[in-house]
Coordinates of C-alpha atoms and ligand atoms in Angstrom, one line a residue:
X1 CA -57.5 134.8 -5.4
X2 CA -53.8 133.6 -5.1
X3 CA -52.1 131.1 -3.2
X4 CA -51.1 131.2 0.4
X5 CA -47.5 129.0 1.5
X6 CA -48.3 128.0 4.9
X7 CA -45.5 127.0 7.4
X8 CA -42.5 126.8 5.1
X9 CA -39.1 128.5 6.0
X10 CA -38.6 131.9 3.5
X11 CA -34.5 132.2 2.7
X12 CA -33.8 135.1 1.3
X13 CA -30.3 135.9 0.2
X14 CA -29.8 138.3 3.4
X15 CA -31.7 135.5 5.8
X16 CA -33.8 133.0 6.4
X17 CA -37.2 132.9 8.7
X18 CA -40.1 130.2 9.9
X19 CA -43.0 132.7 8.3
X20 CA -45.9 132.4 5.4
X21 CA -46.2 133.8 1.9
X22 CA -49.4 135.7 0.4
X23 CA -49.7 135.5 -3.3
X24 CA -52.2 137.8 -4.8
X25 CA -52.0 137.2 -8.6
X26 CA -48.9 137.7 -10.5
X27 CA -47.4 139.4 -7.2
X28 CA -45.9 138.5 -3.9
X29 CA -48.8 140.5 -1.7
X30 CA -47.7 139.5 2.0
X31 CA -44.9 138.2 4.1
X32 CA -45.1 137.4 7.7
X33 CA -46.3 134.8 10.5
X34 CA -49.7 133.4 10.6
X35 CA -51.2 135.4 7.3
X36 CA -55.4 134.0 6.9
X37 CA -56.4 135.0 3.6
X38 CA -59.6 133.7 2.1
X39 CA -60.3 132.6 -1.2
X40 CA -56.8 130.9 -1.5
X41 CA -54.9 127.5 -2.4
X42 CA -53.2 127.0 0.3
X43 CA -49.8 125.2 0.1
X44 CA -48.6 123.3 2.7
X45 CA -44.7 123.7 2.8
X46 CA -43.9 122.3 6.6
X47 CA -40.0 120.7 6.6
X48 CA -39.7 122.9 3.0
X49 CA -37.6 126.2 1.7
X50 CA -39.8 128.8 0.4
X51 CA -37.0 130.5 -1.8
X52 CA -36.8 132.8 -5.0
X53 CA -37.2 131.3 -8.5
X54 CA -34.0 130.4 -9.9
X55 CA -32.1 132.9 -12.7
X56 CA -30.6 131.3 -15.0
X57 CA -28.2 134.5 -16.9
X58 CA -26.8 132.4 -19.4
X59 CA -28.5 130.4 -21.9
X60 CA -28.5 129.3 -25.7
X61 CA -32.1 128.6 -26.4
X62 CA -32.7 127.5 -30.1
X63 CA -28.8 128.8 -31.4
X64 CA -27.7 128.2 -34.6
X65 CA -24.3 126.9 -34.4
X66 CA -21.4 124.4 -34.8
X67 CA -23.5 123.5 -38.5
X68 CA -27.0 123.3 -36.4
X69 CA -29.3 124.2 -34.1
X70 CA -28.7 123.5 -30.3
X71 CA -31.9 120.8 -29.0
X72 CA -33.9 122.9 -27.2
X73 CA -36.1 124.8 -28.4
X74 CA -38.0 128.2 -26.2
X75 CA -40.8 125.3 -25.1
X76 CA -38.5 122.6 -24.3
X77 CA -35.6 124.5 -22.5
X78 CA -37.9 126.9 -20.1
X79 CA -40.1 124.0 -20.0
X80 CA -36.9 122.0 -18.1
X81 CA -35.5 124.9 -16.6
X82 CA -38.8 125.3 -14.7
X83 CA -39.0 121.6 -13.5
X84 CA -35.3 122.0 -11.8
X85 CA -36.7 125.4 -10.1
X86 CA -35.8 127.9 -12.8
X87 CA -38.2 131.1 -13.5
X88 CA -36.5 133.0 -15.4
X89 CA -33.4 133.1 -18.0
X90 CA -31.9 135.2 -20.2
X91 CA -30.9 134.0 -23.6
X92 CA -28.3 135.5 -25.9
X93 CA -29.8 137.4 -29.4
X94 CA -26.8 136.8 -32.1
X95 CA -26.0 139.8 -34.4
X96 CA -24.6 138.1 -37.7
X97 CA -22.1 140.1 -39.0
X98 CA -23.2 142.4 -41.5
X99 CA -27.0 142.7 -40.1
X100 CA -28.2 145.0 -37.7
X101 CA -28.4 144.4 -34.1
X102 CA -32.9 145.0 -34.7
X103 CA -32.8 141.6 -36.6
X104 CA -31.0 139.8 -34.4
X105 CA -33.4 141.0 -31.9
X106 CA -36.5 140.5 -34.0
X107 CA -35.6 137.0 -34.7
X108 CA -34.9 135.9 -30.9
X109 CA -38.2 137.2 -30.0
X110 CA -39.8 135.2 -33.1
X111 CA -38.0 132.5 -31.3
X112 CA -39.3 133.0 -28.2
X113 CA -42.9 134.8 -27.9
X114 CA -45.7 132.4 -28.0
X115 CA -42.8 129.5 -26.7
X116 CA -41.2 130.1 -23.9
X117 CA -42.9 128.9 -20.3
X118 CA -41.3 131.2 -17.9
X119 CA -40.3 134.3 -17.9
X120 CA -37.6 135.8 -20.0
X121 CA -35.1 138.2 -21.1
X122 CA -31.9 138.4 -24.0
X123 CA -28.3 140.1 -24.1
X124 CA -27.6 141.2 -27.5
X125 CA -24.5 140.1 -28.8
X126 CA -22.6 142.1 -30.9
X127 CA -20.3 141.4 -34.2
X128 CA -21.0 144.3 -36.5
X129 CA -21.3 148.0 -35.7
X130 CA -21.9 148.7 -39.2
X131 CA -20.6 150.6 -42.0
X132 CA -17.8 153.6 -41.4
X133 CA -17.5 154.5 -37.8
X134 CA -20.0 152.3 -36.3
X135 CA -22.3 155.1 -35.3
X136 CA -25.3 152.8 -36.5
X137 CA -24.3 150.2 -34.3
X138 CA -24.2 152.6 -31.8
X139 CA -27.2 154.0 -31.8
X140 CA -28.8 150.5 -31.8
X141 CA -27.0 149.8 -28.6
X142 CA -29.2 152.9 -27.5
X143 CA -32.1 151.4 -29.0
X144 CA -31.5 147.9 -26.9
X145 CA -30.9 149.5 -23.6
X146 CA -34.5 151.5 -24.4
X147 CA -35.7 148.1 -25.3
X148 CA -35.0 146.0 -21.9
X149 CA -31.7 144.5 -23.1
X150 CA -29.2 145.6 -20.8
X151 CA -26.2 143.6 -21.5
X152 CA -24.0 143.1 -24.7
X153 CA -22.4 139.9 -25.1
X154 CA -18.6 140.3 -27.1
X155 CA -17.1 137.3 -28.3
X156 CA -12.9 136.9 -28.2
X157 CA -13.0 133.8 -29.3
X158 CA -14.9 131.7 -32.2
X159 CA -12.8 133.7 -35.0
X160 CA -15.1 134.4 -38.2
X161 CA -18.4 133.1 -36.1
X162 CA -18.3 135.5 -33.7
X163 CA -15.5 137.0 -32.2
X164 CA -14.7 140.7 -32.7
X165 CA -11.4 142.8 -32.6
X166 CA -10.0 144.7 -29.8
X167 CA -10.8 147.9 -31.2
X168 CA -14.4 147.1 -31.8
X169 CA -14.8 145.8 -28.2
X170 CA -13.4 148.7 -27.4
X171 CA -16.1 151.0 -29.1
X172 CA -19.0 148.9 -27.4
X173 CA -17.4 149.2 -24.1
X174 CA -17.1 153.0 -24.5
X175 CA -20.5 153.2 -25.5
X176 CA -21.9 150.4 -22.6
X177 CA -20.2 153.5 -20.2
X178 CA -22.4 155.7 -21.4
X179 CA -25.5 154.4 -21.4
X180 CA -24.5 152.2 -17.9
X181 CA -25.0 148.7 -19.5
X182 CA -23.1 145.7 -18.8
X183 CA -20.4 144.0 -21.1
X184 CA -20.6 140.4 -20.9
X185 CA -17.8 138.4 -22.5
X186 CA -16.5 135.0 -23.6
X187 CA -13.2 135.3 -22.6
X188 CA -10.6 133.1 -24.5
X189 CA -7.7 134.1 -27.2
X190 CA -9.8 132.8 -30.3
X191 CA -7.2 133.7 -32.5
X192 CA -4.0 131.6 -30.5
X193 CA -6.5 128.8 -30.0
X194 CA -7.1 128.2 -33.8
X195 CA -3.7 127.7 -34.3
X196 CA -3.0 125.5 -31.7
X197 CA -6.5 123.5 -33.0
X198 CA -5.0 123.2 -36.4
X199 CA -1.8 121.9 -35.8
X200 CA -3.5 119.4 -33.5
X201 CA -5.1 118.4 -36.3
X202 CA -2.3 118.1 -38.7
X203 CA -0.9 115.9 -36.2
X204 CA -3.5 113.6 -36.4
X205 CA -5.3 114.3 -33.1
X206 CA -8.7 114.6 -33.8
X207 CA -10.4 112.8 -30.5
X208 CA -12.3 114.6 -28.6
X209 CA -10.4 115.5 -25.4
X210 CA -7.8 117.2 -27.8
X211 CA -10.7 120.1 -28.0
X212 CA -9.8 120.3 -23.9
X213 CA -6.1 120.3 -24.7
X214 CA -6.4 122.9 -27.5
X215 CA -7.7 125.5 -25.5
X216 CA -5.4 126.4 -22.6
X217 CA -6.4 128.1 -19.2
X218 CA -3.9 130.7 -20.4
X219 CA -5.9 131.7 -23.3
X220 CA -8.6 132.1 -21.5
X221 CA -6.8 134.0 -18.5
X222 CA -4.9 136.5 -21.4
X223 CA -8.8 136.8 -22.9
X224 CA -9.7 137.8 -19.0
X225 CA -7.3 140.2 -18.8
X226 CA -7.3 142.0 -21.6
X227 CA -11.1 142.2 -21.6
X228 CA -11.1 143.9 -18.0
X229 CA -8.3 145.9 -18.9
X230 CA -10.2 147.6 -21.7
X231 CA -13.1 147.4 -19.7
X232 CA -11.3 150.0 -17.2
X233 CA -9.6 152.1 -19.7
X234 CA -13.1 152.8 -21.5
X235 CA -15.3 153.0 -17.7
X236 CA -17.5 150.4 -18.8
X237 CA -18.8 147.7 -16.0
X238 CA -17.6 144.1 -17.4
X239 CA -19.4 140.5 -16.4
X240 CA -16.7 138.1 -17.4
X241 CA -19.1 135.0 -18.5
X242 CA -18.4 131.3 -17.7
X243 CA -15.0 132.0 -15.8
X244 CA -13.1 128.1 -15.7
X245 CA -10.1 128.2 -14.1
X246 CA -7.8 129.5 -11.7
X247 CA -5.5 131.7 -13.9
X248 CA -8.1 133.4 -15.0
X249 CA -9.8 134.0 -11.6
X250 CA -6.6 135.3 -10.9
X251 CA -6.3 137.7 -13.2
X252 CA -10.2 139.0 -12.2
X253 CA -8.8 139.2 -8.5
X254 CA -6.1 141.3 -9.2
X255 CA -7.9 143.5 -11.3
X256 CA -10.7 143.7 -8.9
X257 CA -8.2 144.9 -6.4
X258 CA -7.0 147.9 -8.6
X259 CA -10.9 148.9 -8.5
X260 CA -11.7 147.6 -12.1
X261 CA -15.8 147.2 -12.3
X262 CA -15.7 143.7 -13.2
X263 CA -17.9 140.6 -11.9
X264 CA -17.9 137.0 -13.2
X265 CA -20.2 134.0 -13.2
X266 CA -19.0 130.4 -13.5
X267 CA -20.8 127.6 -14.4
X268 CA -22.4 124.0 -12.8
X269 CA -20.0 121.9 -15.2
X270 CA -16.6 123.7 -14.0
X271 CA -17.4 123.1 -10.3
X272 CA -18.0 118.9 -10.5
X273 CA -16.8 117.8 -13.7
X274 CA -13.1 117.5 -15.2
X275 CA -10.7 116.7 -17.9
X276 CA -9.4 113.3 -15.9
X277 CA -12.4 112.3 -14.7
X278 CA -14.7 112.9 -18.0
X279 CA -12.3 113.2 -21.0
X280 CA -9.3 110.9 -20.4
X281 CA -8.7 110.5 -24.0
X282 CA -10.4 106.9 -24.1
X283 CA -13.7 107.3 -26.1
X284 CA -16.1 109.5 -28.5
X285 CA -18.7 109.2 -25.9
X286 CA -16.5 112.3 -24.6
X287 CA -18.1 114.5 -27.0
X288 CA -20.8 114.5 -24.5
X289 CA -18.3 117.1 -22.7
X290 CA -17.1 118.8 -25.6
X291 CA -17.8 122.6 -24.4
X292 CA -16.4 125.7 -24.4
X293 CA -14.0 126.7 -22.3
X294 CA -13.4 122.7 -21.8
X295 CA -13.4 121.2 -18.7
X296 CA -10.2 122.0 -16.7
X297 CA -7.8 120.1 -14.4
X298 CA -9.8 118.6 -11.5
X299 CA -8.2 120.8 -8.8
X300 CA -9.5 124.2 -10.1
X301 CA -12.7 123.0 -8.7
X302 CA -11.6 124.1 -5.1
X303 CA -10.3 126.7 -6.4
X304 CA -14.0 128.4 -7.7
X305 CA -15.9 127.1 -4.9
X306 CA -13.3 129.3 -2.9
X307 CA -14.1 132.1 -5.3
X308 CA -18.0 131.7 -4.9
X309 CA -17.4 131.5 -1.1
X310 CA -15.1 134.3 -1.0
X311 CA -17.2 136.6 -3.6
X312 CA -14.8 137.2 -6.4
X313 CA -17.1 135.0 -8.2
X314 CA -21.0 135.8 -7.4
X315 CA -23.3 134.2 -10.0
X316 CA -23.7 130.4 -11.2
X317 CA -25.5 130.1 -14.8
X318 CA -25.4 126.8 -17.0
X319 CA -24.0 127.5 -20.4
X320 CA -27.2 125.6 -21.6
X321 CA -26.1 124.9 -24.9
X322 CA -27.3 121.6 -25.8
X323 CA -26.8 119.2 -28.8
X324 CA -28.0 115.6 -28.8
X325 CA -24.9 113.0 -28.6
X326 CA -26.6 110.7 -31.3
X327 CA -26.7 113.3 -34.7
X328 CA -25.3 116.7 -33.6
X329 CA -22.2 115.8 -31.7
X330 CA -21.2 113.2 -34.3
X331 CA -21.1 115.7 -37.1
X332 CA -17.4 116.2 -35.0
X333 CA -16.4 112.6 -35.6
X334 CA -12.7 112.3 -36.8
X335 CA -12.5 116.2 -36.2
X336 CA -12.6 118.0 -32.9
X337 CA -13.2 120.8 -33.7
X338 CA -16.2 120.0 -35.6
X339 CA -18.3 118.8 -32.6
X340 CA -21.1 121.4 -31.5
X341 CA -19.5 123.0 -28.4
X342 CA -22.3 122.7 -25.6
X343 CA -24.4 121.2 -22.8
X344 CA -27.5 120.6 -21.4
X345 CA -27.7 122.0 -17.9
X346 CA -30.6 124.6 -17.3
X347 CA -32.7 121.6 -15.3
X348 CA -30.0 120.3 -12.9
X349 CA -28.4 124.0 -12.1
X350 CA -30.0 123.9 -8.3
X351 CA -29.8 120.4 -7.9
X352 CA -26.3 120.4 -8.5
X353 CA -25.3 123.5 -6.2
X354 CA -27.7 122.1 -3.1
X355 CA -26.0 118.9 -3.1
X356 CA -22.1 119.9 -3.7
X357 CA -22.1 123.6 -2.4
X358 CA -24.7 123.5 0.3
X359 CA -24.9 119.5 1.1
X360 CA -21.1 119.8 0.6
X361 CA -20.1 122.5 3.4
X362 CA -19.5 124.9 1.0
X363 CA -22.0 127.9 1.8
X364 CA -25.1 128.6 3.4
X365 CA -28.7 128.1 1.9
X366 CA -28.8 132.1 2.3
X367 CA -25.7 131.8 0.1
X368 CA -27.2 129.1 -2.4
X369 CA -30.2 131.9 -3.1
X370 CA -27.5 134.4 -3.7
X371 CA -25.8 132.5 -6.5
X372 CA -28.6 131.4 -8.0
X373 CA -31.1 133.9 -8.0
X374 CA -30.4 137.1 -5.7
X375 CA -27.0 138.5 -7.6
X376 CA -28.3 137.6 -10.9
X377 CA -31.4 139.6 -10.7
X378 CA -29.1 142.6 -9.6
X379 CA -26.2 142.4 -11.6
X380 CA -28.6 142.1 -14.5
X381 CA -31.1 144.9 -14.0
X382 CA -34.2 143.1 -12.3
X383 CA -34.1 143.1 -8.5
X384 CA -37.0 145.4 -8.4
X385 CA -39.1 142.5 -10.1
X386 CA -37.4 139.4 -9.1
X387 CA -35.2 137.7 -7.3
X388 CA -36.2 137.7 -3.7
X389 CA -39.1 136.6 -2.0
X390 CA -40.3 140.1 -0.9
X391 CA -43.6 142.1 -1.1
X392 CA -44.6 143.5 -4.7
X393 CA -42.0 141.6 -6.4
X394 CA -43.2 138.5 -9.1
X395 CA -44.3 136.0 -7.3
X396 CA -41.3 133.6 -8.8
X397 CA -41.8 131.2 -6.2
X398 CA -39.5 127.6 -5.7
X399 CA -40.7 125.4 -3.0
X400 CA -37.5 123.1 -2.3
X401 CA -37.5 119.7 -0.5
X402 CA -33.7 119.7 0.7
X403 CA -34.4 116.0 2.0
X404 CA -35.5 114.6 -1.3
X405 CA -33.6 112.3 -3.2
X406 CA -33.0 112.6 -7.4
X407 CA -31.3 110.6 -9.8
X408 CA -30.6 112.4 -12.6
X409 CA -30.8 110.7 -15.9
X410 CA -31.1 111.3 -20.0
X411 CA -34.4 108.9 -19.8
X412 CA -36.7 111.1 -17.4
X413 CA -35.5 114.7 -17.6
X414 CA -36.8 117.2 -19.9
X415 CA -34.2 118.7 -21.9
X416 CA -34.1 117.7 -25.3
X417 CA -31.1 115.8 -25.1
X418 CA -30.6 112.1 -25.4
X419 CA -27.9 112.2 -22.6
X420 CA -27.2 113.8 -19.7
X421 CA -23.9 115.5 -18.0
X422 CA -24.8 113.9 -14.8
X423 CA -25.8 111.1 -15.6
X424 CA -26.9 108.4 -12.5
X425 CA -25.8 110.9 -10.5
X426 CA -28.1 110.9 -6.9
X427 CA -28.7 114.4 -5.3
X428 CA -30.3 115.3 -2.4
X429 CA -32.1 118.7 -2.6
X430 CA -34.6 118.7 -5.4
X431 CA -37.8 121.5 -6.4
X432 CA -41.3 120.3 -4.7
X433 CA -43.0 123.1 -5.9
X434 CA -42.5 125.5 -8.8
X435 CA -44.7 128.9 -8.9
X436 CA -44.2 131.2 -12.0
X437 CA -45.9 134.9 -11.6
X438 CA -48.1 133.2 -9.2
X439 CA -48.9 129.9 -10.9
X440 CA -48.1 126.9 -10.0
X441 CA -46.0 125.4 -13.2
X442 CA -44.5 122.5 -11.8
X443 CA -45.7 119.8 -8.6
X444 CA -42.6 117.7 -8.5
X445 CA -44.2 116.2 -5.5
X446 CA -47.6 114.7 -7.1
X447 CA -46.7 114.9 -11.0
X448 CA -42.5 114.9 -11.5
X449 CA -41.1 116.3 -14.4
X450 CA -44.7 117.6 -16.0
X451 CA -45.0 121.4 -17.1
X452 CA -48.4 122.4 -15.5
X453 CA -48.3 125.7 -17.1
X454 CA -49.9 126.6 -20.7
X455 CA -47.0 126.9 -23.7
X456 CA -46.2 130.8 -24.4
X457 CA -47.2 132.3 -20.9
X458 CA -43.7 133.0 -20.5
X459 CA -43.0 137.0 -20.5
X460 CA -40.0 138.9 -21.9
X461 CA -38.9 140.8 -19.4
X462 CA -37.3 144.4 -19.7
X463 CA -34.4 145.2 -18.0
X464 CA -32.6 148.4 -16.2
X465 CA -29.1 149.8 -17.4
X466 CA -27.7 149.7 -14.0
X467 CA -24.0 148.3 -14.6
X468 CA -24.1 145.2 -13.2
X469 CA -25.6 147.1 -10.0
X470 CA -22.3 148.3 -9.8
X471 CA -23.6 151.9 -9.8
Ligands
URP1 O1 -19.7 125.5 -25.5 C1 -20.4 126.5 -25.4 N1 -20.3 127.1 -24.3 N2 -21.3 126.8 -26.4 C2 -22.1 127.9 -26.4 C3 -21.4 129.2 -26.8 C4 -20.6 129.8 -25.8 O2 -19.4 130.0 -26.0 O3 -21.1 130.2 -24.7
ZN2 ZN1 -19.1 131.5 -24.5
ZN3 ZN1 -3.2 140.4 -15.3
ZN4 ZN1 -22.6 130.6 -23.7

């Protein structure tokens, strides 16, 4: 019982080959030429790419913030990341400062079991180490990494949301050492950034672009810095989370070069869409783009497909963080920095990266699996599950038609927004075929856009301390 993909090209991250795949189950069972199994659906994927599930590492699924709740929920957000070719994210757990890191975790999984559609996982991120000298905290850091969840997110920015001191990063990062997690981090000077946001407002500038203008690529480069820099000094492995712009890749280069442990992801948004072409200063419809970092000046967008090509930048996430235009983003009208920082992106991730990076010259389909589903099962402590399309592995299958054509738009996608970043924009490159632990979730091909799969089959998945496979 299973499903057998007959005549389809299999890319893997280290290669691509003409061959068939043997699903038994929940499991990849066989790779190789001319497989006859019996008892099996068989899939036809002639002219297709038989490639891994998409990993999306970087999600905010059901978030309180910016004075609500971001639009999609568990079943609406892995519901859409699973028609655009994703099987798996991981979601960020919130620690409210002054509550334990358990809660936090209790809560996201409250969120998520019995909702979510395809697999999933959480970092924890951490405000609080408790009362004294933290050693609470820190022993629930030991509980997490026992628990599955690998990676603590730190905030430097967001002041009196979210973002921590240097000496409590500090304490985290000594402690990730230790027990070989991964420090992921948001990266900007929260505290420069608030003052620069308030005298824009006592000036009168309240539009949104002036959120762009407020937080300089400097702030976020210092941020960069100083959070690798600590990084080193305490051992710890660092994942430097939706990386924007060219100062700051150039501070993760340099330190890179003087051996630091660090790694960085950037985002879809940062590689197609800018300041002058999206927030000229004209509108409100630019709160559509009001996220965090902003968008930058158009030519750092060569500049990261460089990096992605080059390898000082090795996994693409989405940020999904949305709000709907019509009654979230409008609770920032007449003041910037009152509009929900976010976008909807977990469905158009691949769709996006096919057509500019692969379409576009920029890398190799090998490349494309790589970015988007190879480096983030490693640097997150689940190659040995997924991530690949090898024997024993979950059979996190996406079947991808690189001739079709897709116009995105707000009207037929499925996240829960009522716009889109991309809107009217026509890709070619789309998912056929979507198979979650060896069930097909998604048909693109016969019903578009529909969720096959029953609500709640998604699984949270555990992951290994292995910083950032950097060990
Ligand atoms: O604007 C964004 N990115 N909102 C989500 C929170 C974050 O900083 O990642
Ligand atoms: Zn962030
Ligand atoms: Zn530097
Ligand atoms: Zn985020």
């Amino acid at each position: 019982m299973g499903i057998l993909i007959k005549n389809g090209t299999v890319v893997n991250a280290d290669g691509s080959k003409k061959t068939d795949v043997l699903i038994d189950g929940e499991k990849i069972a066989k790779v190789g030429d001319k497989i006859n199994a019996t008892g099996h659906t068989t899939v036809d994927a002639t002219d297709l790419l038989v490639m891994p599930g998409g990993i999306d590492v970087h999600t905010h699924l059901d978030m309180p913030f910016g004075g609500t709740v971001s639009a999609d929920d568990y079943t609406t957000g892995t519901q859409a990341a699973a028609v655009g070719g994703t099987t798996m994210l991981i979601d960020f757990a919130l620690q409210s400062q002054g509550r334990t890191m358990r809660e936090a975790y209790d809560t996201w999984r409250k969120k998520s079991d019995n909702k979510a559609c395809i697999d999933f996982s959480l970092h924890m991120a951490v405000t609080d180490l408790g009362p004294g000298d933290g050693s609470q905290g820190l022993r629930e850091m030991e509980e997490m990494v026992a628990e599955g969840v690998s990676s603590f997110k730190l905030f430097m920015a967001y002041p009196g949301v979210l973002m921590i001191d240097d000496g409590l990063m500090f304490k985290v990062m000594q402690k990730a050492a230790k027990l070989n997690a991964l420090c992921c981090i948001h990266a900007e000077n929260g505290s420069a950034i608030d003052i620069v946001v308030a005298q824009m407002l006592a000036e009168g500038k309240t539009a949104p672009h002036y959120h762009a203008l407020s937080r300089s690529p400097k702030a976020e480069a210092e941020a960069t810095h100083r959070a690798i820099a600590l990084a080193d000094m305490a051992g710890a492995a660092v994942y430097i989370v939706h990386l924007s712009n060219a100062y700051a890749l150039d501070e993760l280069k340099h330190l890179q070069e003087r051996g630091a442990k660090a790694l960085a992801e950037t985002c879809t948004q940062y590689l197609v869409l800018s300041i002058e072409d999206q927030m000229p200063g004209k509108s409100w419809d630019e709160a559509k783009f009001v996220f965090t970092p902003p968008l930058r000046e158009k030519w750092n967008q060569k500049v990261l497909w460089q990096a992605l090509t080059d390898g000082s930048l090795v996994v693409v996430s989405t940020d999904h963080c949305p709000f709907r235009f019509a009654d979230q983003k409008s609770l920032g009208r007449g003041n910037f920095s009152k509009i929900p920082n976010g976008g909807p992106g977990v469905e158009n991730r691949l769709q996006i990266l096919w057509h500019y990076g692969v379409n576009g010259g920029w890398f190799t389909q090998e490349k494309f699996v790589d970015l988007c589903c190879t480096a983030p099962a490693r640097v997150f402590g689940m190659e040995k599950q997924k991530g690949s399309i090898k024997e024993g592995l979950d059979a996190d299958i996406l079947i991808w038609d690189p001739n079709a054509e897709y116009t995105i738009s707000a009207a037929t996608q499925r996240m829960a927004t009522d716009y889109s970043m991309f809107e009217g924009w026509t890709v070619k490159g789309n998912a056929a075929k979507v198979i979650s632990r060896g069930e097909l979730v998604v048909d693109n091909s016969t019903k578009p856009g529909k969720f096959l799969g029953t609500t709640g089959r998604g699984r949270f998945v555990k992951r290994e301390a292995n910083a950032g496979g950097m060990v």
